[in-house]
Short mmCIF file of C-alpha atoms and ligand atoms in Angstrom, two decimals:
data_model
loop_
_atom_site.label_atom_id
_atom_site.label_comp_id
_atom_site.label_asym_id
_atom_site.label_seq_id
_atom_site.Cartn_x
_atom_site.Cartn_y
_atom_site.Cartn_z
CA UNK A 18 -50.44 117.53 72.43
CA UNK A 19 -53.93 116.15 71.95
CA UNK A 20 -56.33 115.04 74.61
CA UNK A 21 -55.31 111.47 73.91
CA UNK A 22 -52.05 112.15 75.72
CA UNK A 23 -53.42 110.90 79.01
CA UNK A 24 -53.74 107.21 78.31
CA UNK A 25 -56.35 104.94 79.87
CA UNK A 26 -53.87 103.20 82.23
CA UNK A 27 -52.92 106.57 83.60
CA UNK A 28 -56.57 107.40 84.29
CA UNK A 29 -56.71 104.17 86.23
CA UNK A 30 -53.52 105.09 87.99
CA UNK A 31 -54.98 108.44 88.89
CA UNK A 32 -57.48 106.61 91.07
CA UNK A 33 -54.58 105.24 93.03
CA UNK A 34 -53.80 108.62 94.42
CA UNK A 35 -52.29 107.10 97.49
CA UNK A 36 -49.48 104.65 96.82
CA UNK A 37 -50.15 102.69 100.01
CA UNK A 38 -53.59 101.77 98.75
CA UNK A 39 -52.59 100.88 95.21
CA UNK A 40 -52.27 97.14 95.81
CA UNK A 41 -55.68 96.90 97.50
CA UNK A 42 -57.28 98.66 94.55
CA UNK A 43 -55.72 96.42 91.95
CA UNK A 44 -57.23 93.29 93.50
CA UNK A 45 -60.79 94.56 92.89
CA UNK A 46 -61.42 95.58 89.29
CA UNK A 47 -63.45 98.57 88.11
CA UNK A 48 -63.43 100.37 91.42
CA UNK A 49 -63.28 103.58 89.46
CA UNK A 50 -66.86 102.89 88.33
CA UNK A 51 -68.20 102.86 91.88
CA UNK A 52 -69.68 106.04 93.32
CA UNK A 53 -67.19 107.92 95.44
CA UNK A 54 -69.05 109.24 98.47
CA UNK A 55 -67.54 110.06 101.79
CA UNK A 56 -68.37 107.32 104.27
CA UNK A 57 -66.44 108.16 107.39
CA UNK A 58 -63.79 110.47 108.76
CA UNK A 59 -60.90 109.36 110.96
CA UNK A 60 -58.64 111.48 113.12
CA UNK A 61 -54.86 111.40 112.84
CA UNK A 62 -52.08 112.51 115.15
CA UNK A 63 -52.17 115.89 113.47
CA UNK A 64 -55.29 117.76 114.55
CA UNK A 65 -55.45 119.57 111.19
CA UNK A 66 -55.27 116.33 109.18
CA UNK A 67 -58.15 113.87 108.88
CA UNK A 68 -58.62 110.76 106.75
CA UNK A 69 -61.79 110.48 104.68
CA UNK A 70 -62.96 106.97 103.73
CA UNK A 71 -65.01 106.69 100.52
CA UNK A 72 -67.63 104.21 99.34
CA UNK A 73 -65.38 103.02 96.52
CA UNK A 74 -62.79 101.79 99.00
CA UNK A 75 -60.47 104.74 98.47
CA UNK A 76 -59.43 107.28 101.02
CA UNK A 77 -57.80 110.66 101.12
CA UNK A 78 -56.36 113.09 103.58
CA UNK A 79 -58.47 116.06 104.44
CA UNK A 80 -56.94 119.18 105.91
CA UNK A 81 -59.18 121.28 108.09
CA UNK A 82 -57.13 124.27 107.00
CA UNK A 83 -57.43 123.36 103.32
CA UNK A 84 -59.16 126.64 102.45
CA UNK A 85 -56.09 128.53 103.46
CA UNK A 86 -53.88 126.25 101.39
CA UNK A 87 -55.74 126.51 98.08
CA UNK A 88 -56.96 130.08 98.44
CA UNK A 89 -55.88 132.44 95.70
CA UNK A 90 -53.81 134.15 98.31
CA UNK A 91 -51.25 131.65 97.06
CA UNK A 92 -50.61 134.22 94.35
CA UNK A 93 -49.89 136.99 96.84
CA UNK A 94 -48.55 135.52 100.04
CA UNK A 95 -44.82 134.82 100.10
CA UNK A 96 -44.72 136.49 96.71
CA UNK A 97 -41.08 137.20 95.91
CA UNK A 98 -40.06 138.23 92.40
CA UNK A 99 -36.36 138.98 92.77
CA UNK A 100 -35.18 135.85 94.58
CA UNK A 101 -35.71 132.19 93.73
CA UNK A 102 -36.74 131.19 97.26
CA UNK A 103 -40.01 132.55 98.64
CA UNK A 104 -40.68 130.56 101.81
CA UNK A 105 -37.57 131.22 103.83
CA UNK A 106 -39.62 131.33 107.05
CA UNK A 107 -41.11 127.85 106.51
CA UNK A 108 -38.96 124.80 107.11
CA UNK A 109 -39.30 121.27 105.82
CA UNK A 110 -40.23 120.13 109.33
CA UNK A 111 -43.23 122.48 109.29
CA UNK A 112 -44.86 120.62 106.38
CA UNK A 113 -47.46 117.86 106.90
CA UNK A 114 -46.59 114.18 106.21
CA UNK A 115 -48.60 114.15 102.98
CA UNK A 116 -49.67 117.06 100.82
CA UNK A 117 -52.48 116.44 98.37
CA UNK A 118 -51.84 118.37 95.19
CA UNK A 119 -54.76 118.58 92.80
CA UNK A 120 -53.01 118.90 89.47
CA UNK A 121 -55.74 118.97 86.83
CA UNK A 122 -59.49 118.79 86.36
CA UNK A 123 -59.54 118.48 82.61
CA UNK A 124 -56.97 117.05 80.20
CA UNK A 125 -56.13 120.47 78.81
CA UNK A 126 -55.05 121.62 82.26
CA UNK A 127 -51.62 120.09 81.62
CA UNK A 128 -48.99 120.54 78.94
CA UNK A 129 -45.55 118.94 79.03
CA UNK A 130 -42.87 121.68 79.33
CA UNK A 131 -40.99 119.77 76.63
CA UNK A 132 -41.09 116.18 75.42
CA UNK A 133 -37.80 114.29 75.38
CA UNK A 134 -35.57 111.84 77.12
CA UNK A 135 -34.32 112.78 80.56
CA UNK A 136 -30.56 112.41 80.21
CA UNK A 137 -29.69 113.67 83.67
CA UNK A 138 -32.04 112.65 86.44
CA UNK A 139 -32.94 114.10 89.81
CA UNK A 140 -30.58 113.08 92.59
CA UNK A 141 -26.97 113.12 93.70
CA UNK A 142 -24.49 113.80 90.92
CA UNK A 143 -21.01 113.17 92.23
CA UNK A 144 -20.56 115.70 95.00
CA UNK A 145 -23.39 117.90 93.80
CA UNK A 146 -27.15 117.73 94.14
CA UNK A 147 -29.10 117.75 90.91
CA UNK A 148 -32.43 119.15 92.01
CA UNK A 149 -34.27 118.72 88.73
CA UNK A 150 -34.21 116.85 85.45
CA UNK A 151 -32.35 117.78 82.27
CA UNK A 152 -33.89 117.33 78.84
CA UNK A 153 -31.78 118.15 75.77
CA UNK A 154 -33.29 120.48 73.20
CA UNK A 155 -32.60 122.70 70.22
CA UNK A 156 -31.90 126.35 71.05
CA UNK A 157 -35.10 128.30 70.46
CA UNK A 158 -37.52 125.42 71.04
CA UNK A 159 -40.66 126.65 72.79
CA UNK A 160 -40.97 125.75 76.47
CA UNK A 161 -44.50 125.44 77.83
CA UNK A 162 -46.06 126.15 81.20
CA UNK A 163 -46.95 122.75 82.67
CA UNK A 164 -50.02 124.05 84.51
CA UNK A 165 -51.94 127.28 84.85
CA UNK A 166 -50.49 129.70 87.35
CA UNK A 167 -48.80 133.01 87.95
CA UNK A 168 -45.23 133.79 86.98
CA UNK A 169 -43.30 134.61 90.14
CA UNK A 170 -39.79 134.97 88.74
CA UNK A 171 -38.66 135.60 85.17
CA UNK A 172 -35.16 136.98 84.78
CA UNK A 173 -31.51 136.11 84.40
CA UNK A 174 -30.25 134.28 87.47
CA UNK A 175 -26.53 134.64 88.14
CA UNK A 176 -26.52 131.60 90.46
CA UNK A 177 -26.24 129.25 87.48
CA UNK A 178 -29.81 128.90 86.25
CA UNK A 179 -29.32 131.48 83.49
CA UNK A 180 -32.65 132.79 82.23
CA UNK A 181 -35.07 131.28 84.70
CA UNK A 182 -38.87 131.23 84.87
CA UNK A 183 -40.62 130.13 88.05
CA UNK A 184 -44.39 129.64 87.93
CA UNK A 185 -46.49 129.24 91.03
CA UNK A 186 -49.63 127.16 90.62
CA UNK A 187 -52.88 127.38 92.51
CA UNK A 188 -52.13 124.24 94.52
CA UNK A 189 -48.91 125.83 95.79
CA UNK A 190 -46.65 123.82 93.52
CA UNK A 191 -43.92 125.75 91.74
CA UNK A 192 -42.33 124.69 88.45
CA UNK A 193 -38.90 126.00 87.45
CA UNK A 194 -37.62 126.30 83.87
CA UNK A 195 -33.89 127.09 83.58
CA UNK A 196 -31.16 127.88 81.01
CA UNK A 197 -33.70 129.50 78.65
CA UNK A 198 -32.34 131.43 75.69
CA UNK A 199 -34.94 134.00 76.64
CA UNK A 200 -37.99 134.42 78.86
CA UNK A 201 -41.34 134.94 77.16
CA UNK A 202 -43.23 136.09 80.25
CA UNK A 203 -42.76 138.58 83.06
CA UNK A 204 -43.21 138.13 86.78
CA UNK A 205 -46.84 138.81 87.66
CA UNK A 206 -48.22 137.33 84.42
CA UNK A 207 -50.97 134.73 84.70
CA UNK A 208 -50.41 131.80 82.34
CA UNK A 209 -52.37 128.75 81.20
CA UNK A 210 -51.06 125.23 80.75
CA UNK A 211 -49.34 125.33 77.38
CA UNK A 212 -48.43 129.02 77.41
CA UNK A 213 -44.99 129.45 75.87
CA UNK A 214 -43.07 130.85 78.82
CA UNK A 215 -39.68 130.96 77.13
CA UNK A 216 -37.36 129.34 74.63
CA UNK A 217 -34.81 126.62 75.14
CA UNK A 218 -31.19 127.60 75.49
CA UNK A 219 -27.94 127.14 77.35
CA UNK A 220 -27.66 130.27 79.51
CA UNK A 221 -26.11 130.10 82.97
CA UNK A 222 -24.15 127.10 84.18
CA UNK A 223 -24.89 124.81 81.27
CA UNK A 224 -22.71 122.60 79.12
CA UNK A 225 -25.11 122.57 76.19
CA UNK A 226 -28.69 123.38 75.19
CA UNK A 227 -31.12 121.74 77.60
CA UNK A 228 -34.07 122.44 79.85
CA UNK A 229 -33.37 122.07 83.55
CA UNK A 230 -36.81 121.56 85.07
CA UNK A 231 -37.64 121.52 88.78
CA UNK A 232 -40.76 120.96 90.84
CA UNK A 233 -40.89 122.55 94.26
CA UNK A 234 -43.38 122.89 97.09
CA UNK A 235 -42.70 125.52 99.72
CA UNK A 236 -39.24 125.84 98.14
CA UNK A 237 -38.57 122.14 98.79
CA UNK A 238 -37.60 120.17 95.69
CA UNK A 239 -38.79 116.72 94.64
CA UNK A 240 -38.21 114.54 91.58
CA UNK A 241 -40.28 115.99 88.67
CA UNK A 242 -40.60 112.48 87.26
CA UNK A 243 -43.14 111.84 90.01
CA UNK A 244 -45.51 114.00 88.02
CA UNK A 245 -44.47 113.81 84.40
CA UNK A 246 -43.37 111.13 81.97
CA UNK A 247 -41.15 113.39 79.87
CA UNK A 248 -40.60 110.85 77.15
CA UNK A 249 -44.31 110.64 76.30
CA UNK A 250 -45.36 114.04 77.61
CA UNK A 251 -47.94 112.43 79.90
CA UNK A 252 -49.00 113.59 83.33
CA UNK A 253 -49.06 110.69 85.78
CA UNK A 254 -51.78 111.84 88.21
CA UNK A 255 -54.84 114.03 88.35
CA UNK A 256 -54.20 114.45 92.05
CA UNK A 257 -50.79 113.77 93.47
CA UNK A 258 -50.09 112.80 97.06
CA UNK A 259 -46.79 114.50 97.73
CA UNK A 260 -45.26 112.63 100.62
CA UNK A 261 -42.90 114.59 102.80
CA UNK A 262 -40.27 111.90 102.28
CA UNK A 263 -40.14 112.81 98.57
CA UNK A 264 -38.76 116.23 99.49
CA UNK A 265 -35.29 114.75 99.63
CA UNK A 266 -32.47 114.59 97.10
CA UNK A 267 -32.14 110.82 97.68
CA UNK A 268 -35.83 110.10 97.00
CA UNK A 269 -36.36 109.23 93.36
CA UNK A 270 -39.65 108.81 91.52
CA UNK A 271 -38.61 105.53 89.90
CA UNK A 272 -38.50 103.81 93.32
CA UNK A 273 -41.98 104.95 94.31
CA UNK A 274 -43.52 104.25 90.93
CA UNK A 275 -42.06 100.75 90.98
CA UNK A 276 -44.05 100.04 94.15
CA UNK A 277 -47.18 101.18 92.36
CA UNK A 278 -46.99 98.10 90.17
CA UNK A 279 -47.22 96.85 86.64
CA UNK A 280 -48.85 99.94 85.20
CA UNK A 281 -45.50 101.61 85.35
CA UNK A 282 -43.38 98.85 83.91
CA UNK A 283 -43.19 100.57 80.54
CA UNK A 284 -42.21 103.81 82.20
CA UNK A 285 -39.50 102.12 84.24
CA UNK A 286 -38.06 100.45 81.16
CA UNK A 287 -37.85 103.84 79.57
CA UNK A 288 -36.07 105.50 82.46
CA UNK A 289 -34.04 102.88 84.31
CA UNK A 290 -31.11 102.81 81.91
CA UNK A 291 -29.80 106.14 83.15
CA UNK A 292 -29.73 105.12 86.79
CA UNK A 293 -26.14 103.91 86.85
CA UNK A 294 -22.87 105.73 86.50
CA UNK A 295 -22.61 108.98 84.63
CA UNK A 296 -22.05 108.56 80.93
CA UNK A 297 -19.12 110.36 79.36
CA UNK A 298 -21.62 112.64 77.65
CA UNK A 299 -23.06 113.66 81.00
CA UNK A 300 -19.63 114.28 82.42
CA UNK A 301 -18.78 116.50 79.48
CA UNK A 302 -22.08 118.31 79.88
CA UNK A 303 -21.48 118.74 83.57
CA UNK A 304 -18.32 120.67 82.87
CA UNK A 305 -19.75 124.11 82.69
CA UNK A 306 -19.49 126.31 79.66
CA UNK A 307 -17.46 128.81 81.65
CA UNK A 308 -15.07 126.14 82.86
CA UNK A 309 -14.58 124.97 79.29
CA UNK A 310 -13.95 128.55 78.18
CA UNK A 311 -11.45 129.02 81.01
CA UNK A 312 -9.58 125.86 80.01
CA UNK A 313 -9.48 127.12 76.44
CA UNK A 314 -8.19 130.52 77.53
CA UNK A 315 -5.57 128.91 79.76
CA UNK A 316 -4.39 126.65 76.96
CA UNK A 317 -4.32 129.54 74.50
CA UNK A 318 -1.99 131.47 76.83
CA UNK A 319 0.74 128.87 76.41
CA UNK A 320 0.35 128.37 72.65
CA UNK A 321 2.88 130.35 70.54
CA UNK A 322 1.38 133.34 68.76
CA UNK A 323 2.86 135.21 65.80
CA UNK A 324 2.35 138.66 64.36
CA UNK A 325 3.11 139.60 60.76
CA UNK A 326 4.81 142.98 60.59
CA UNK A 327 2.77 145.62 58.75
CA UNK A 328 3.74 149.07 57.51
CA UNK A 329 3.99 151.44 60.45
CA UNK A 330 4.55 148.71 63.05
CA UNK A 331 7.22 149.15 65.70
CA UNK A 332 8.09 147.04 68.75
CA UNK A 333 6.40 149.30 71.29
CA UNK A 334 3.18 149.29 69.31
CA UNK A 335 3.18 145.49 68.86
CA UNK A 336 3.92 144.98 72.57
CA UNK A 337 0.92 147.10 73.51
CA UNK A 338 -1.28 145.29 70.99
CA UNK A 339 -0.56 141.89 72.55
CA UNK A 340 -0.33 142.97 76.15
CA UNK A 341 3.39 142.21 76.43
CA UNK A 342 6.65 144.20 76.66
CA UNK A 343 9.38 145.16 74.19
CA UNK A 344 11.87 143.28 76.36
CA UNK A 345 9.80 140.06 76.09
CA UNK A 346 9.45 140.46 72.33
CA UNK A 347 13.22 140.81 72.03
CA UNK A 348 13.80 137.68 74.12
CA UNK A 349 11.26 135.62 72.18
CA UNK A 350 12.71 136.60 68.79
CA UNK A 351 16.36 136.86 69.80
CA UNK A 352 16.57 140.50 68.67
CA UNK A 353 17.44 143.83 70.31
CA UNK A 354 15.44 147.03 70.58
CA UNK A 355 17.53 148.46 67.73
CA UNK A 356 16.85 145.64 65.28
CA UNK A 357 15.09 146.92 62.18
CA UNK A 358 11.93 144.86 61.62
CA UNK A 359 10.94 144.49 57.99
CA UNK A 360 7.38 144.43 56.66
CA UNK A 361 6.09 140.85 56.18
CA UNK A 362 8.40 139.32 58.79
CA UNK A 363 6.74 137.06 61.37
CA UNK A 364 7.44 138.05 64.93
CA UNK A 365 6.65 135.75 67.82
CA UNK A 366 4.60 137.70 70.37
CA UNK A 367 3.86 134.87 72.86
ZN1 ZN B 12 -30.08 120.21 85.41
#
């Protein structure tokens, strides 16, 4: 990860913080060179939300209660370390239409959690919701904090995430890293972008080694591919306008990025091939490890099993050893309780 990771087109794209304005910006070149000074402020329907117009023809939302939002109290309020959800008293309907998330100031403020192809995307998966992205990995690969922040949760989660790390960032965003072979941080730790927060694994409900990565705001999930191009390890925005409509399992980053224009054509090419039906590999991976183990156990129960008689063996002892009864052993081998069993003979026990 060098500083070159954020490519020039992405810097340009970062200017287009607000998708609705992207087309207007593209028609006038080099707007990013113009001074960006506030020109005017407009009211909106929400008394706490204003629109600021800048001299370089861009605009942004301004929240009159912004201080409260970005205050370091973010690391103390709604601070829950033993449950994954922290904002149970705040509903989706309570959130504003657009939330401006300042992601980085300098290039080193971001580090891809892992670089690799997303083989299972955010969205509906059959009858289940897949609330993050899956990136295959080797067990033990380091997993990095995407941004600076404070670790809120770092423990084994019995709900299916396995070893799970949740980091809260100063802008309120939370990033989730699941199925780790082990956590490398503890709740309460402050981390920088690029801190190794754990190691890749397959703990919890996982069909094979992969990172399940989620991005959440006030517990509400959105497609992590809005923020990160996992295949290149690039961050897409310096400041991200999180629209409320993105906080929805049916809202996918590829659709929004497509509207943003040509700059993302390469990215779309890289990600669109997985949009269709599940591949057989995904289906296999979706069968959980525990389900696979259960199938194996079930199958094993019906397979015949044999025991070779050793010195000192007798029917009662063998029955106990295999969790069966003398009567069953006799039936299976067509013998009686009085039959003398010789050393070396194979006895069917199941
Ligand atoms: Zn997943």
